[in-house]
Coordinates of C-alpha atoms and ligand atoms in Angstrom, one line a residue:
A1 CA 131.4 97.4 101.4
V2 CA 128.5 96.1 99.2
W3 CA 130.9 93.9 97.3
V4 CA 132.4 92.4 100.4
S5 CA 129.0 91.8 102.1
E6 CA 127.6 90.2 98.9
I7 CA 130.6 87.8 98.6
M8 CA 130.5 86.9 102.3
L9 CA 126.7 86.3 102.1
Q10 CA 127.0 83.8 99.3
Q11 CA 125.9 80.4 100.8
T12 CA 126.3 81.9 104.3
Q13 CA 123.7 83.3 106.8
V14 CA 123.6 87.0 107.8
A15 CA 124.1 86.2 111.5
T16 CA 127.3 84.3 110.7
V17 CA 128.6 87.0 108.4
I18 CA 128.2 90.1 110.6
D19 CA 131.3 89.7 112.7
Y20 CA 133.5 88.7 109.8
Y21 CA 132.2 91.6 107.8
N22 CA 132.9 94.1 110.6
R23 CA 136.4 92.8 111.1
W24 CA 137.2 92.8 107.4
M25 CA 136.0 96.4 106.8
Q26 CA 137.9 97.6 109.8
K27 CA 141.1 95.9 108.6
W28 CA 140.7 96.7 104.9
P29 CA 138.4 99.7 104.6
T30 CA 139.5 100.5 101.0
L31 CA 140.3 98.6 97.8
Q32 CA 143.9 99.9 98.2
A33 CA 144.3 98.4 101.7
L34 CA 142.9 95.1 100.6
A35 CA 145.2 95.0 97.5
Q36 CA 148.2 95.2 99.9
A37 CA 147.0 92.4 102.2
S38 CA 148.7 89.0 102.0
L39 CA 146.7 85.9 101.2
E40 CA 147.7 84.5 104.6
E41 CA 146.1 87.5 106.3
V42 CA 143.0 87.1 104.2
N43 CA 142.8 83.3 105.0
E44 CA 143.3 84.0 108.7
L45 CA 140.4 86.5 108.8
W46 CA 138.2 84.2 106.7
A47 CA 138.9 81.1 108.8
G48 CA 135.6 79.5 109.8
L49 CA 133.4 81.3 107.2
G50 CA 133.8 78.4 104.6
Y51 CA 134.1 78.4 100.8
Y52 CA 137.6 79.8 101.2
S53 CA 138.2 80.7 97.6
R54 CA 135.8 83.6 98.1
G55 CA 138.3 85.5 100.2
K56 CA 141.2 84.8 97.9
R57 CA 139.2 86.0 94.9
L58 CA 138.1 89.2 96.6
Q59 CA 141.7 90.0 97.3
E60 CA 142.8 89.1 93.7
A61 CA 140.1 91.3 92.4
A62 CA 141.1 94.3 94.6
R63 CA 144.7 93.9 93.3
K64 CA 143.4 93.9 89.8
V65 CA 141.3 97.1 90.2
V66 CA 144.3 98.8 91.8
S67 CA 147.0 97.6 89.3
E68 CA 145.1 97.3 86.1
L69 CA 142.0 99.5 86.3
A70 CA 143.7 102.6 87.9
G71 CA 141.9 102.0 91.2
R72 CA 138.5 102.5 89.6
M73 CA 135.8 99.9 90.2
P74 CA 133.8 98.8 87.1
R75 CA 130.4 100.4 87.4
T76 CA 128.1 98.2 85.3
A77 CA 127.0 94.6 85.9
E78 CA 128.5 93.5 82.6
D79 CA 131.9 95.0 83.4
L80 CA 131.9 93.8 87.0
Q81 CA 131.2 90.2 85.9
K82 CA 133.7 90.4 83.0
L83 CA 136.6 92.0 84.9
L84 CA 136.5 90.9 88.5
P85 CA 137.4 87.4 89.6
G86 CA 134.8 85.8 91.9
V87 CA 132.0 88.2 90.7
G88 CA 129.2 86.2 89.0
R89 CA 126.0 87.4 87.5
Y90 CA 124.1 87.9 90.7
T91 CA 126.9 89.7 92.6
A92 CA 127.5 91.9 89.6
G93 CA 123.8 92.9 89.4
A94 CA 123.7 93.5 93.1
I95 CA 126.8 95.8 93.2
A96 CA 125.8 97.7 90.0
S97 CA 122.2 98.3 91.2
I98 CA 122.9 99.0 94.9
S99 CA 126.1 100.9 94.6
Y100 CA 125.9 102.5 91.2
G101 CA 122.2 102.8 90.5
Q102 CA 122.2 100.7 87.3
A103 CA 118.7 99.5 86.4
T104 CA 119.6 95.9 86.3
G105 CA 117.8 93.0 88.0
V106 CA 119.1 90.3 90.4
V107 CA 118.2 86.6 90.7
D108 CA 119.1 84.8 93.9
G109 CA 117.4 81.9 95.7
N110 CA 114.8 84.2 97.2
V111 CA 114.0 85.9 93.9
I112 CA 113.7 82.5 92.2
R113 CA 111.1 81.5 94.7
V114 CA 109.1 84.7 94.5
L115 CA 109.1 84.9 90.7
C116 CA 108.3 81.2 90.2
R117 CA 105.3 81.6 92.4
L118 CA 104.2 84.9 90.8
R119 CA 104.2 83.2 87.4
C120 CA 103.5 79.5 88.3
I121 CA 106.8 78.4 86.8
G122 CA 106.9 74.7 87.6
A123 CA 109.8 73.4 85.6
D124 CA 113.1 72.6 87.4
S125 CA 114.1 76.1 88.7
S126 CA 117.8 75.3 88.2
S127 CA 117.3 74.6 84.4
P128 CA 118.9 77.1 82.0
A129 CA 115.5 77.8 80.4
V130 CA 113.9 78.8 83.7
I131 CA 117.0 80.7 84.9
D132 CA 117.2 82.7 81.7
R133 CA 113.5 83.6 81.9
L134 CA 113.8 84.7 85.6
W135 CA 116.7 87.0 84.7
D136 CA 114.6 88.5 81.8
M137 CA 111.7 89.0 84.3
A138 CA 114.0 90.6 86.9
N139 CA 115.5 92.9 84.4
V140 CA 112.0 94.0 83.2
L141 CA 110.5 94.4 86.6
V142 CA 113.4 96.4 88.2
D143 CA 112.4 99.9 89.2
R144 CA 114.3 102.4 86.9
S145 CA 114.7 105.1 89.5
R146 CA 115.5 103.0 92.6
P147 CA 116.9 99.7 91.3
G148 CA 119.0 98.9 94.4
D149 CA 116.1 99.4 96.7
F150 CA 113.8 97.4 94.4
N151 CA 116.2 94.5 94.2
Q152 CA 116.7 94.4 98.0
A153 CA 113.0 94.6 98.5
L154 CA 112.4 91.7 96.2
M155 CA 115.0 89.6 98.0
E156 CA 113.6 90.6 101.4
L157 CA 110.1 89.7 100.3
G158 CA 111.4 86.2 99.6
A159 CA 113.3 86.1 102.9
T160 CA 110.4 87.3 105.1
V161 CA 107.0 86.8 103.4
C162 CA 107.3 84.5 100.5
V163 CA 109.3 82.0 102.6
P164 CA 109.9 78.4 101.5
K165 CA 107.5 76.5 103.8
A166 CA 104.6 78.6 105.0
P167 CA 104.5 81.8 103.0
L168 CA 102.4 84.7 104.4
C169 CA 100.2 85.2 101.3
G170 CA 97.5 87.1 103.2
E171 CA 100.0 89.8 104.1
C172 CA 101.9 89.8 100.8
P173 CA 102.1 93.2 99.1
V174 CA 102.1 91.6 95.6
K175 CA 99.4 89.0 96.1
Q176 CA 97.1 90.6 93.5
H177 CA 99.8 89.8 90.9
C178 CA 100.5 86.3 92.1
Q179 CA 99.3 83.5 89.9
A180 CA 100.1 80.7 92.4
W181 CA 98.0 82.5 95.0
R182 CA 95.1 82.9 92.5
R183 CA 95.5 79.3 91.6
K184 CA 95.2 78.3 95.2
L185 CA 92.2 80.5 95.9
F186 CA 90.2 80.2 92.6
G187 CA 91.6 77.2 90.7
N188 CA 93.3 78.1 87.5
P189 CA 94.8 81.5 87.1
P190 CA 93.1 83.5 84.2
K191 CA 94.7 83.8 80.8
V192 CA 97.2 81.1 81.1
P193 CA 96.7 77.5 80.0
D194 CA 95.4 75.0 82.5
V195 CA 98.5 73.9 84.4
E196 CA 97.2 70.4 84.5
D197 CA 97.4 70.3 80.7
C198 CA 101.0 71.6 80.9
G199 CA 104.0 69.5 80.2
V200 CA 102.2 67.8 77.3
G201 CA 103.8 70.2 74.9
D202 CA 107.4 71.4 75.0
C203 CA 107.0 74.3 77.4
P204 CA 110.3 74.6 79.2
L205 CA 108.6 76.5 82.1
C206 CA 105.6 74.5 83.0
P207 CA 105.4 71.7 85.6
P208 CA 106.2 68.3 84.0
A209 CA 103.0 66.3 83.2
T210 CA 104.3 63.6 85.7
E211 CA 104.2 66.1 88.5
P212 CA 101.0 68.2 88.2
W213 CA 99.7 70.8 90.7
D214 CA 99.2 69.2 94.1
S215 CA 96.4 71.2 95.8
S216 CA 97.5 70.1 99.3
L217 CA 100.8 72.1 98.7
G218 CA 99.1 75.4 97.5
V219 CA 101.6 78.0 96.4
T220 CA 104.5 75.9 97.6
N221 CA 104.0 73.8 94.5
F222 CA 106.6 76.3 93.2
P223 CA 109.5 76.5 92.7
R224 CA 110.5 72.9 91.9
K225 CA 114.0 71.6 91.9
A226 CA 115.7 68.6 90.5
A227 CA 116.7 66.2 93.3
K228 CA 120.1 67.1 94.7
K229 CA 122.9 64.6 94.3
P230 CA 123.9 63.2 97.7
P231 CA 127.3 64.4 99.0
R232 CA 130.3 62.2 98.3
A233 CA 131.5 60.3 101.4
M234 CA 135.2 60.6 102.2
R235 CA 137.5 59.4 105.1
T236 CA 140.6 61.2 106.1
A237 CA 143.1 60.1 108.8
T238 CA 144.5 63.0 110.7
C239 CA 147.1 63.1 113.5
V240 CA 147.6 65.7 116.2
L241 CA 151.4 65.6 116.8
E242 CA 152.2 67.3 120.0
R243 CA 155.4 68.3 121.8
R244 CA 156.6 70.4 124.7
G245 CA 157.8 73.8 123.4
C246 CA 160.8 75.6 124.8
H247 CA 158.6 77.5 127.4
G248 CA 156.9 74.2 128.5
A249 CA 153.7 74.9 126.7
L250 CA 152.2 72.1 124.5
E251 CA 152.7 72.8 120.8
Y252 CA 151.0 71.1 117.8
L253 CA 152.2 70.6 114.3
I254 CA 150.2 72.1 111.5
V255 CA 150.9 71.9 107.8
Q256 CA 149.7 74.0 104.8
R257 CA 147.4 72.6 102.2
P258 CA 148.1 73.0 98.5
S259 CA 147.3 76.4 97.0
S260 CA 144.4 75.1 94.9
G261 CA 141.5 72.7 95.5
L262 CA 139.4 72.2 98.6
L263 CA 140.5 74.5 101.5
A264 CA 143.3 75.8 99.4
G265 CA 146.2 77.3 101.4
L266 CA 144.6 76.6 104.8
W267 CA 146.5 74.9 107.6
E268 CA 145.7 71.5 109.1
F269 CA 147.0 68.7 111.2
P270 CA 149.0 66.3 109.0
S271 CA 146.2 64.4 107.2
L272 CA 145.8 61.6 104.7
P273 CA 142.8 60.8 102.5
L274 CA 141.9 57.1 103.0
A275 CA 140.3 54.6 100.7
Q276 CA 136.8 53.6 101.8
D277 CA 136.4 50.4 103.8
L278 CA 140.0 50.0 105.1
Q279 CA 140.5 48.0 108.2
E280 CA 141.4 50.1 111.2
E281 CA 144.8 48.5 111.4
R282 CA 145.5 49.4 107.8
E283 CA 144.4 53.0 108.3
R284 CA 146.8 53.3 111.2
E285 CA 149.7 51.9 109.1
E286 CA 149.0 54.2 106.2
L287 CA 148.9 57.2 108.5
A288 CA 152.1 56.1 110.2
D289 CA 153.9 55.9 106.8
H290 CA 152.6 59.4 105.9
L291 CA 153.9 60.8 109.2
Q292 CA 157.2 59.3 108.7
A293 CA 157.7 61.5 105.7
W294 CA 157.1 64.5 107.8
M295 CA 159.3 63.5 110.7
G296 CA 162.2 61.8 108.8
R297 CA 162.2 58.8 111.1
P298 CA 160.0 55.7 111.5
V299 CA 156.7 56.1 113.3
A300 CA 155.2 53.0 114.9
A301 CA 151.6 52.5 114.0
K302 CA 151.0 51.1 117.5
G303 CA 152.1 54.4 119.0
L304 CA 149.2 56.3 117.4
R305 CA 146.5 56.9 119.9
F306 CA 142.9 56.8 118.4
I307 CA 140.9 59.7 119.7
G308 CA 137.7 59.5 117.8
E309 CA 135.9 60.5 114.6
V310 CA 134.8 63.9 113.6
I311 CA 132.2 64.4 110.9
H312 CA 132.1 67.6 108.8
I313 CA 129.8 68.4 105.9
F314 CA 131.3 70.5 103.2
S315 CA 128.9 71.5 100.4
H316 CA 129.4 68.4 98.4
I317 CA 131.5 66.1 100.6
H318 CA 130.5 64.2 103.7
Q319 CA 133.9 64.1 105.4
T320 CA 134.8 61.8 108.3
Y321 CA 138.1 62.6 110.0
V322 CA 139.6 59.7 111.9
V323 CA 141.6 61.4 114.6
Y324 CA 144.8 60.1 116.2
S325 CA 147.3 61.8 118.5
L326 CA 151.0 61.2 118.9
P327 CA 153.0 62.9 121.7
L328 CA 156.6 63.3 120.8
D329 CA 159.8 63.4 122.9
G330 CA 162.6 65.5 121.8
D331 CA 162.7 67.7 118.7
V332 CA 161.7 66.8 115.2
T333 CA 163.5 68.3 112.2
L334 CA 160.9 69.1 109.6
D335 CA 161.9 68.5 106.0
P336 CA 161.8 72.0 104.2
A337 CA 161.2 70.2 100.9
L338 CA 157.7 69.3 102.1
S339 CA 154.7 71.6 102.3
P340 CA 155.2 74.5 104.7
S341 CA 154.7 73.5 108.4
R342 CA 155.0 75.0 111.8
W343 CA 154.5 74.3 115.5
V344 CA 151.8 76.3 117.2
T345 CA 150.3 76.6 120.7
E346 CA 146.6 76.2 121.1
D347 CA 146.0 80.0 121.0
E348 CA 148.2 80.3 117.9
F349 CA 146.3 77.4 116.3
H350 CA 143.0 79.3 116.8
A351 CA 144.4 82.5 115.3
S352 CA 145.8 80.7 112.3
A353 CA 144.0 80.1 108.9
V354 CA 142.5 76.8 109.9
S355 CA 139.1 75.5 108.8
T356 CA 136.1 74.9 111.1
A357 CA 136.6 71.1 110.5
M358 CA 140.2 71.3 111.9
K359 CA 138.9 73.3 114.9
K360 CA 136.5 70.4 115.5
V361 CA 139.3 67.9 115.3
Ligands
SF4_401 FE1 104.6 84.5 97.6 FE2 102.1 84.2 98.5 FE3 103.1 86.6 97.8 FE4 102.5 84.8 95.9 S1 101.1 85.8 97.3 S2 104.3 86.1 96.1 S3 103.1 82.9 96.9 S4 103.8 85.2 99.5

């Protein structure tokens, strides 16, 4: 349960996760049950939660524990990280400390913020030197008798008190240890070099000389991050092919994506990535050619009805779907040599392993 919740909570908010978590634990309450699930079932349950490789890796790891480790979960952070796909340093530390009582620290986004403020660490908080130092600190600080509670308390402190924009320093239970707070109240913290002189040497933890302490920011001078790269812009043409099924209900064609890469193994309306800056007419022609391969007969570009554009932000991609529809008369024989495809009603579509972006489409 701790493992599943930790994986689901990566990059995803608690409120979103709760329903998925409950359904998952009800469906696969044990490692053995999860090991027997199919990837399609996992993708269906995960649909809408994003970062789909997480579900796939959870299931692969469950299979590995059952088939290669005699059904016994690794119990230390080192082994968890080494042996289980999808379990990184943070998740391994969280499972080992919360589930198995190992006195090992964790560093997540909340812990980074708290520790950088506690020690006035002003270098880029994603740099290897800072990250290594934060792990060392977390491993030293962790309570030896209640490591799981300590780690959760530290993360909770970051989530509720030492929050990014307006931290509640006056109510903070560790304020007497906090150098950023002292710096804000009294100027320089004692026994450390003047932060304004920092960055002159080679200290990999201090703020760079070009970005000294800004007193208007107070404790929120820390942590500091390198500027994020803007997401890559992509355009994809997608077509909702519809037909009347044998019971008269409308049906839509969905096709399966490749088993690796973005949205691996999920289902979508037939789609085609487009070069940037194509004229609309050209986009239509390219989509018509692409659909022709699916349908085994010519598709007139003029017959495609433009519906609108849908924007969806993936973590690193700003995706614009250019949406068309095409009602079909008569049956279409799908080529079995192409990717798997099927006709679904609207209800079946929503129960399938489709991404949030496709639901928007
Ligand atoms: Fe964070 Fe303020 Fe507490 Fe320091 S005193 S740890 S900055 S909330």
